[in-house]
Short mmCIF file of C-alpha atoms in Angstrom, two decimals:
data_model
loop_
_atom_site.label_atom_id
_atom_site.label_comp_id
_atom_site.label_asym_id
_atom_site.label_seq_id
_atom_site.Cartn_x
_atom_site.Cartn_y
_atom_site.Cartn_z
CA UNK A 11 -45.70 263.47 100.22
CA UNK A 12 -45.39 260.41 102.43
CA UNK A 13 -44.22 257.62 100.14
CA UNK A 14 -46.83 254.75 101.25
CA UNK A 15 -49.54 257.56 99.98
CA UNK A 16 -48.30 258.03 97.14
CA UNK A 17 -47.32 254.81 95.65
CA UNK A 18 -51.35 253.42 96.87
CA UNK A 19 -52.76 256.74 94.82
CA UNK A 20 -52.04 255.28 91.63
CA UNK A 21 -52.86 250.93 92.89
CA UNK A 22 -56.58 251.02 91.56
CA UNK A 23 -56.97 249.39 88.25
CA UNK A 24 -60.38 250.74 86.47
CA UNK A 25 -61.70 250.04 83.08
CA UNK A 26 -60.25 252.98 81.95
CA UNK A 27 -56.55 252.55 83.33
CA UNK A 28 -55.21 253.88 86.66
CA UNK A 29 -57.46 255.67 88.69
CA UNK A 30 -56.15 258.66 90.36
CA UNK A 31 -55.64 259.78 93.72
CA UNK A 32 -58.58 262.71 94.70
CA UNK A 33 -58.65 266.11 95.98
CA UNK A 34 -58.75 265.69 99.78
CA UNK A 35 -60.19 269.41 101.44
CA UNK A 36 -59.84 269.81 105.55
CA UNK A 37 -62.31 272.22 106.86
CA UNK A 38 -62.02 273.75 110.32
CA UNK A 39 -65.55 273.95 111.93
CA UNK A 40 -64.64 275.05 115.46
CA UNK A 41 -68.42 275.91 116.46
CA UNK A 42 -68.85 272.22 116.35
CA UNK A 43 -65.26 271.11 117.60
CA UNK A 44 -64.53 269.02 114.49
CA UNK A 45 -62.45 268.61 111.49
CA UNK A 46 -64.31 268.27 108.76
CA UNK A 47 -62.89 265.70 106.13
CA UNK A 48 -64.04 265.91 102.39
CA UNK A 49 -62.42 263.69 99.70
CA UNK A 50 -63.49 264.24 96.20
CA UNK A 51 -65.79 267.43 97.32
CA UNK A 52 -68.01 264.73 99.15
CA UNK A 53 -68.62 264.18 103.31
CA UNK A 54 -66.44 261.33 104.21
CA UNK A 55 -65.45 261.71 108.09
CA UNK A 56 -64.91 264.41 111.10
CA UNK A 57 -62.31 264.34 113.74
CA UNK A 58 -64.40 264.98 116.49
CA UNK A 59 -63.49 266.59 119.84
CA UNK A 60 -66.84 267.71 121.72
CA UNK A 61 -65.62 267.25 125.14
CA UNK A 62 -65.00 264.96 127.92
CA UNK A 63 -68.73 266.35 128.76
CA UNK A 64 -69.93 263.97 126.06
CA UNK A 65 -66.82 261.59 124.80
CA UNK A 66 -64.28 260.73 126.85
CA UNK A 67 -61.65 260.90 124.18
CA UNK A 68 -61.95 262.23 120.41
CA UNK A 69 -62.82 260.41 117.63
CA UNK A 70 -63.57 260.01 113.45
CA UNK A 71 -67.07 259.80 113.58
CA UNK A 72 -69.03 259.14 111.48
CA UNK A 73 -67.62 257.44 108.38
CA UNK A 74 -68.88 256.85 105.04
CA UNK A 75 -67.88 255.43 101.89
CA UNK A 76 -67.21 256.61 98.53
CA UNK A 77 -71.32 256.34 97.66
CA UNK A 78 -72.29 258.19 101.31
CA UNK A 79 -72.87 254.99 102.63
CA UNK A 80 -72.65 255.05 106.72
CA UNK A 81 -70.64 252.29 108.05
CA UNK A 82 -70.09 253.46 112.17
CA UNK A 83 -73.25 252.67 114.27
CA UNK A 84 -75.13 256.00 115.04
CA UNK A 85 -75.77 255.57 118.66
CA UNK A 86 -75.24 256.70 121.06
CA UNK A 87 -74.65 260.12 119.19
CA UNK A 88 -77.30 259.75 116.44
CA UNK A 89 -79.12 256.66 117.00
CA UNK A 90 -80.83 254.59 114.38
CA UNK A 91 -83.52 252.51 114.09
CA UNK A 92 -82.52 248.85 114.50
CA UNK A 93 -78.71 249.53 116.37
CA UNK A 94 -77.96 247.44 119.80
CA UNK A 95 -77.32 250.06 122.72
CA UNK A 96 -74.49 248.04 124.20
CA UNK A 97 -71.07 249.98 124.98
CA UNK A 98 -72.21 253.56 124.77
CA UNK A 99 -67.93 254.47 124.62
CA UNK A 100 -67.83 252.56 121.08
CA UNK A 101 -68.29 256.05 119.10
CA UNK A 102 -66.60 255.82 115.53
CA UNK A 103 -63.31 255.31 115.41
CA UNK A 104 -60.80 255.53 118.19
CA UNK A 105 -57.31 255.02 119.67
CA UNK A 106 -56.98 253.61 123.94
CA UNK A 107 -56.87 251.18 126.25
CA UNK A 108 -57.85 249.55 129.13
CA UNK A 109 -55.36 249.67 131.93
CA UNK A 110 -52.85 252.52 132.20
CA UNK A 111 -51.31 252.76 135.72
CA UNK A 112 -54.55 251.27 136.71
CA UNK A 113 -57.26 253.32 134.89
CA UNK A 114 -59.83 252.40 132.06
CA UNK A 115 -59.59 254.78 129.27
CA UNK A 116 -61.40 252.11 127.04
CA UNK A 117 -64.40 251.71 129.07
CA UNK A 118 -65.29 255.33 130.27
CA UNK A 119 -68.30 257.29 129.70
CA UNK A 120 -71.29 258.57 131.28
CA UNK A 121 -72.98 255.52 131.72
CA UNK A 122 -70.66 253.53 133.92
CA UNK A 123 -70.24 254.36 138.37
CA UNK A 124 -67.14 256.38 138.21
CA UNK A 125 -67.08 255.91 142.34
CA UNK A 126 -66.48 252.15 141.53
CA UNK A 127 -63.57 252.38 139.04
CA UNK A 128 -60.66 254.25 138.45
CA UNK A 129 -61.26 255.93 134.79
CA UNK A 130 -58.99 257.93 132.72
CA UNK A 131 -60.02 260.54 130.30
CA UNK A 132 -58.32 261.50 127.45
CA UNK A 133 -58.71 265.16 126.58
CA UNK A 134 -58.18 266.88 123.14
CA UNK A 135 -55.46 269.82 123.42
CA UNK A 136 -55.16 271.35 120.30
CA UNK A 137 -54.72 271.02 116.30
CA UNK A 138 -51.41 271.47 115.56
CA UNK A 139 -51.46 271.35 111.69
CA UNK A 140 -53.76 270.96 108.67
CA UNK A 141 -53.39 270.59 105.40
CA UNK A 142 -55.19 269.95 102.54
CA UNK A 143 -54.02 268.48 99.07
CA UNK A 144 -54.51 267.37 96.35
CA UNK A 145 -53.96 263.54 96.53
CA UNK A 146 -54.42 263.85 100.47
CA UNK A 147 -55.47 265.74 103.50
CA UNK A 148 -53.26 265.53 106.57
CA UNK A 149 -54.23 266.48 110.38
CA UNK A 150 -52.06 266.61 113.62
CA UNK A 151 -53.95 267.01 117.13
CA UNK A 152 -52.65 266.64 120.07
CA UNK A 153 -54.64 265.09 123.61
CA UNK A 154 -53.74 264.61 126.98
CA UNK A 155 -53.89 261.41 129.16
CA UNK A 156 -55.34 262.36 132.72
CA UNK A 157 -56.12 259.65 135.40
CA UNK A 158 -59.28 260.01 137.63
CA UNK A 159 -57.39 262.27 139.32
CA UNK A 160 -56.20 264.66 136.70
CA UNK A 161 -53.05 263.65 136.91
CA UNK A 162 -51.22 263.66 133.34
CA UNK A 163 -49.77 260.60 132.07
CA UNK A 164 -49.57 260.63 128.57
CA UNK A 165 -48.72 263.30 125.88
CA UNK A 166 -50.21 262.59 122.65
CA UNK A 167 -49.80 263.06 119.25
CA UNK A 168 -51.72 261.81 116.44
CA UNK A 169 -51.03 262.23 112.92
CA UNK A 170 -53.92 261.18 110.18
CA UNK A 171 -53.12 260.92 106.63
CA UNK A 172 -56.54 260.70 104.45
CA UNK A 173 -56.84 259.95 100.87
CA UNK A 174 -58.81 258.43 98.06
CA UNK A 175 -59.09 256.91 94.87
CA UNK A 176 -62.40 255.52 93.11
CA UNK A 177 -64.21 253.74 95.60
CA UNK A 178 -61.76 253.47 98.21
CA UNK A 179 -60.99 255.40 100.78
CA UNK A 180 -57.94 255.11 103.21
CA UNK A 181 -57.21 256.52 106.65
CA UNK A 182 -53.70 255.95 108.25
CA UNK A 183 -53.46 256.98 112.10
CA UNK A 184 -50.18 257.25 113.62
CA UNK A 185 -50.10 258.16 117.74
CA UNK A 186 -47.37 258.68 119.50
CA UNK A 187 -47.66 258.56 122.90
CA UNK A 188 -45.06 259.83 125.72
CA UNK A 189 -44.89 259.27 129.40
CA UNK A 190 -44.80 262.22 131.96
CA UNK A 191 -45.13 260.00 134.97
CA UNK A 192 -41.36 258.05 136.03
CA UNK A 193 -43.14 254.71 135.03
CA UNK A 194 -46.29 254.66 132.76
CA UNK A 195 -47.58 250.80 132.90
CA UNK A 196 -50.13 249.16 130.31
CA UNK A 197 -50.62 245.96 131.36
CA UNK A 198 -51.82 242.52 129.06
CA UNK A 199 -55.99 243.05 128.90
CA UNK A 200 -57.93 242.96 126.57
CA UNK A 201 -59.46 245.85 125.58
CA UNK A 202 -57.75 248.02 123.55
CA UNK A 203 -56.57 249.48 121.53
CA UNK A 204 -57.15 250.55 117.80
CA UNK A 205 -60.75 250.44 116.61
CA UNK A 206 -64.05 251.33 114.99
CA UNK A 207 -67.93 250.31 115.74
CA UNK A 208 -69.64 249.71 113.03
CA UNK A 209 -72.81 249.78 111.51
CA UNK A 210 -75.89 247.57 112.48
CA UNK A 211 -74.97 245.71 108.47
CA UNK A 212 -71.80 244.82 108.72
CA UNK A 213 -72.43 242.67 112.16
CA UNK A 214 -71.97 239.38 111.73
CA UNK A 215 -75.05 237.67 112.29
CA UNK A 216 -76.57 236.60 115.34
CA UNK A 217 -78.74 233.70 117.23
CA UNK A 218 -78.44 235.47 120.86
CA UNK A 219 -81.10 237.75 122.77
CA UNK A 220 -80.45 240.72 121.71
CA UNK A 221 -81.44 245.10 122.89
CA UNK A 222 -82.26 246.94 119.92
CA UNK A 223 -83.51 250.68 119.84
CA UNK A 224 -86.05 252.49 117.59
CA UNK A 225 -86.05 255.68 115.67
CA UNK A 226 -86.32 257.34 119.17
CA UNK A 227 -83.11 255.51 121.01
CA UNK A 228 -85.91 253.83 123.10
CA UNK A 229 -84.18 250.26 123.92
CA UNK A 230 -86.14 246.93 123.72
CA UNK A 231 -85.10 243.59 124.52
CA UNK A 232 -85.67 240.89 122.13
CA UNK A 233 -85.46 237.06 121.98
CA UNK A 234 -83.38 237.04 118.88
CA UNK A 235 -82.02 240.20 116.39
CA UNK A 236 -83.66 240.51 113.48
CA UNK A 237 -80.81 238.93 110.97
CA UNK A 238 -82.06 240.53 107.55
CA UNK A 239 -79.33 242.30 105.48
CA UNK A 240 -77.03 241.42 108.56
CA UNK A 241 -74.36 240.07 106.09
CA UNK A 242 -70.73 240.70 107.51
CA UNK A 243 -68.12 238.57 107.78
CA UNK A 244 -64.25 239.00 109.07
CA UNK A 245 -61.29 237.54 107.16
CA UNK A 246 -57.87 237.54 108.65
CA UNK A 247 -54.17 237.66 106.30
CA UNK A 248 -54.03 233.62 107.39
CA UNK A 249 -57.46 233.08 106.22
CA UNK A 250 -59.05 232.32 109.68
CA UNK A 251 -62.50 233.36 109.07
CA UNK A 252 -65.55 234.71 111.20
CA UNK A 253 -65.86 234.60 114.74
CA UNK A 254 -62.72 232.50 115.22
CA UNK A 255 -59.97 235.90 113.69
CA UNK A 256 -60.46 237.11 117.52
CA UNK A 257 -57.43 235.80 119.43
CA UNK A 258 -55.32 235.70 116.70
CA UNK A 259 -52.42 237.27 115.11
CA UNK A 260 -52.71 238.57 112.27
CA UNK A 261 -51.13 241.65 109.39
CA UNK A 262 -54.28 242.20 108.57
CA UNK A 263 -58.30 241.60 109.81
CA UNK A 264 -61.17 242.24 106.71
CA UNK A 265 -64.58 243.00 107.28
CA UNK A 266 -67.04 242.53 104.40
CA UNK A 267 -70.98 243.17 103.84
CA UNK A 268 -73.33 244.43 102.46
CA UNK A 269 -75.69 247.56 103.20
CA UNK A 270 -78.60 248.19 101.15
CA UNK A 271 -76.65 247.38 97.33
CA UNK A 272 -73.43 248.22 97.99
CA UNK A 273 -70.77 245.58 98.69
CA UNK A 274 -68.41 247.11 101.51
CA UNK A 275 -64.93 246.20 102.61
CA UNK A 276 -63.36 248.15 105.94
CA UNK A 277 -60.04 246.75 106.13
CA UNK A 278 -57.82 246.89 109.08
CA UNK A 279 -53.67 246.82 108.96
CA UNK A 280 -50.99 246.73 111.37
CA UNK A 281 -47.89 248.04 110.73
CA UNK A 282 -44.45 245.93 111.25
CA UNK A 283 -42.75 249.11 113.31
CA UNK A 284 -45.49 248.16 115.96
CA UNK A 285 -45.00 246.88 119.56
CA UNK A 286 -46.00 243.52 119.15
CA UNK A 287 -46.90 243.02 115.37
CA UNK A 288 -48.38 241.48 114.27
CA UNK A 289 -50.99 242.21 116.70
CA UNK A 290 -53.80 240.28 118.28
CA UNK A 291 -57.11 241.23 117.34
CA UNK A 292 -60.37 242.10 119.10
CA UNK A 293 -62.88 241.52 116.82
CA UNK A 294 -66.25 240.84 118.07
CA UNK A 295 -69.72 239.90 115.89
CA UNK A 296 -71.69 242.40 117.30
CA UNK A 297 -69.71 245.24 115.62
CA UNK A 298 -66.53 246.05 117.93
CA UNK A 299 -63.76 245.48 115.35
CA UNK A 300 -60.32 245.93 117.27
CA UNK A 301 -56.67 245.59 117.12
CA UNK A 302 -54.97 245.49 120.22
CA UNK A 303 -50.81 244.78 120.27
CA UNK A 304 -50.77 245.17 124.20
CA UNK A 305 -53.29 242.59 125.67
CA UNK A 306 -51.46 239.35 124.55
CA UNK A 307 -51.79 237.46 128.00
CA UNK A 308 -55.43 238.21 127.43
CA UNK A 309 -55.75 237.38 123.93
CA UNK A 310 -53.66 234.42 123.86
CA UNK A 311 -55.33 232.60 126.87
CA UNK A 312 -52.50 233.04 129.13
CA UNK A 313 -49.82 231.68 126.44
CA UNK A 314 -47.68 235.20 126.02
CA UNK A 315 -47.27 237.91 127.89
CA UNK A 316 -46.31 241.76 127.34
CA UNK A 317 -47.35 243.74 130.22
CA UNK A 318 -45.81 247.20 128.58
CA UNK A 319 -44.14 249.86 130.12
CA UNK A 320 -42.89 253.36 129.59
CA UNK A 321 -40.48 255.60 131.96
CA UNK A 322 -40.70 258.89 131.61
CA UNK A 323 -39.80 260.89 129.08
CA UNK A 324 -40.03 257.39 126.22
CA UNK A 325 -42.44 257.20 123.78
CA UNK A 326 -43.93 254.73 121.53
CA UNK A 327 -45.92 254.91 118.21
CA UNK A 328 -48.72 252.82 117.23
CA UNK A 329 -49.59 252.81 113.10
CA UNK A 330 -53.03 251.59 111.78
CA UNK A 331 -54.27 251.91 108.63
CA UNK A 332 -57.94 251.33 107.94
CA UNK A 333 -59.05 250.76 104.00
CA UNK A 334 -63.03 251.42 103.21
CA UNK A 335 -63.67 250.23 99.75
CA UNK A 336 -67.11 250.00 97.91
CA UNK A 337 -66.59 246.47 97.35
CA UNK A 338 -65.26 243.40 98.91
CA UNK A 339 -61.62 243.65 98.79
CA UNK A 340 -59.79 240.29 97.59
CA UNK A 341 -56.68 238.70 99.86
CA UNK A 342 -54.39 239.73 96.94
CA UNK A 343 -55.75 243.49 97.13
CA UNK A 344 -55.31 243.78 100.72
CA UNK A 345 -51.51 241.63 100.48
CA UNK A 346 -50.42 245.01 98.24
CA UNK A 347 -51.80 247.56 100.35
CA UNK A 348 -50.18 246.12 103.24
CA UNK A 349 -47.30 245.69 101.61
CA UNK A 350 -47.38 249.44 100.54
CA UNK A 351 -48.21 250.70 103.93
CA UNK A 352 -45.38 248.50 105.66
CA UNK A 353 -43.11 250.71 103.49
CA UNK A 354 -44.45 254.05 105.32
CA UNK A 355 -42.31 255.12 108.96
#
């Protein structure tokens, strides 16, 4: 049992005493290229791998909470009524970036001119373990990095570790990634690297023309979004609030609001072993909630600079771990579980 897991199964104080960790069940479903992930016997995410016909890259999608409450946007995959159609490669969550050896793995999907841009794909390879549990499921996959070419340039592993407890639920992604080329370079930009889209709800809200689609994905432009039950709000570990946590460093990045009666926290945390920790993060109002450790020239305005690099044969690891809670999770709360998960290798 991995020791962070454990000691956060038993952190949730109820009425009743401690609440206890819950059965986590991993169920193959190769017809539809995904990993099912159940916690408690009820939906709560899929590692999905459909294809560099219609992702680019594999990803958790979608993601609910403890009550079956959606939190990823639906579109481009199963579009909603309401959702903006902006950045059709924001699908659930994810792991890339922007610039490796000069291709955009963040940016690539069928919507952009491939002739203009170099874009890398990254390509799902295999499962190489699952395991269910009963306090928590665990999944390794494996993906290559390929440049426009085809040329590998990454290896990748990816480890998730899924568990639960009441209302919470807690996914913690470790990827290690190893160069094949003599020199892989990732260079300071900002997009990248860790991140999740989110539902329509948990925006932040907004005074800016907006596109929104209907039922039927058809996209309209509008003078302003329609702000009702747009509620969400980001909170940073130094208490920088809003708009202003982008650019900054930070353990930890909160996002709270509301969707329908439920009170939601998704909770973002960077782990000390991290290049660059704690990170910069790439949090946007429109739903693009990001951690990026590479892109500090970018993030920073210019102040600090990275510009990271891997010979071959090196590897590095980057460790995430994103809490969804049905409720808004306090500083204190959040102080703990970072603390807990700062504990984990």
């Amino acid at each position: 049992m991995t020791k962070g897991i454990a000691a956060t199964a038993f952190s949730v104080f109820a009425a009743g005493g401690l609440v206890q960790a819950q059965k986590v069940d991993l169920v193959n479903n190769e017809k539809e290229k995904k990993v099912e992930v159940k916690i408690d016997g009820k939906a709560f995410t899929s590692y999905f791998y459909p294809g560099e016909v219609k992702l680019k890259k594999a990803v958790l999608y979608p993601v609910q909470t403890a009550k079956g409450t959606l939190i990823t946007r639906g579109w481009p995959l199963d579009p909603r009524p309401g959702e903006r159609v902006d950045h059709p490669h924001h699908v659930g969550i994810w792991l890339n970036y922007e610039d490796v050896n000069g291709n955009d793995y963040w940016n690539n999907s069928d919507a952009v001119d491939h002739a203009k841009r170099a874009y890398g794909t990254i390509i799902h390879t295999g499962i190489k373990s699952m395991k269910s549990g009963k306090d928590k499921g665990e999944l390794t996959v494996t993906a290559d990095w390929k440049d426009k070419n085809g040329v590998l340039t990454l290896k990748e592993t990816t480890t998730y570790h899924f568990s639960g407890k009441g209302d919470q639920r807690i996914i913690d992604r470790s990827t290690t990634l190893t160069a094949v080329l003599d020199t892989v370079a990732m260079p300071d930009i900002k997009d990248g690297m860790f991140a999740i889209r989110v539902a329509r709800e948990l925006e932040l809200p907004s005074n800016k023309p907006e596109i929104f689609t209907d039922a039927s994905g058809i996209a309209t432009k509008v003078p302003v979004m329609n702000n009702e039950g747009i509620s969400g709000n980001y909170r940073n570990s130094n208490g920088v609030e809003g708009e202003d946590v982008w650019g900054k460093r930070a353990i930890w990045c909160n996002l709270t609001g509301k969707i329908k009666d439920e009170n939601i926290s998704v909770a973002m945390i960077d782990h000390p072993k991290n290049v660059g920790y704690p990170a910069y993060w790439h949090a946007r109002g429109y739903g693009l909630f990001a951690v990026n450790p590479l892109g500090m020239k970018a993030l920073s305005n210019g102040k600090e600079t990275l510009n990271f690099k891997l010979k071959k044969g090196e590897s590095t690891t980057f460790r995430y771990r994103l809490v969804i809670a049905s409720e808004h999770l306090k500083d204190e709360a959040i102080n703990a579980i970072a603390a807990d998960y700062a504990k984990t290798k």
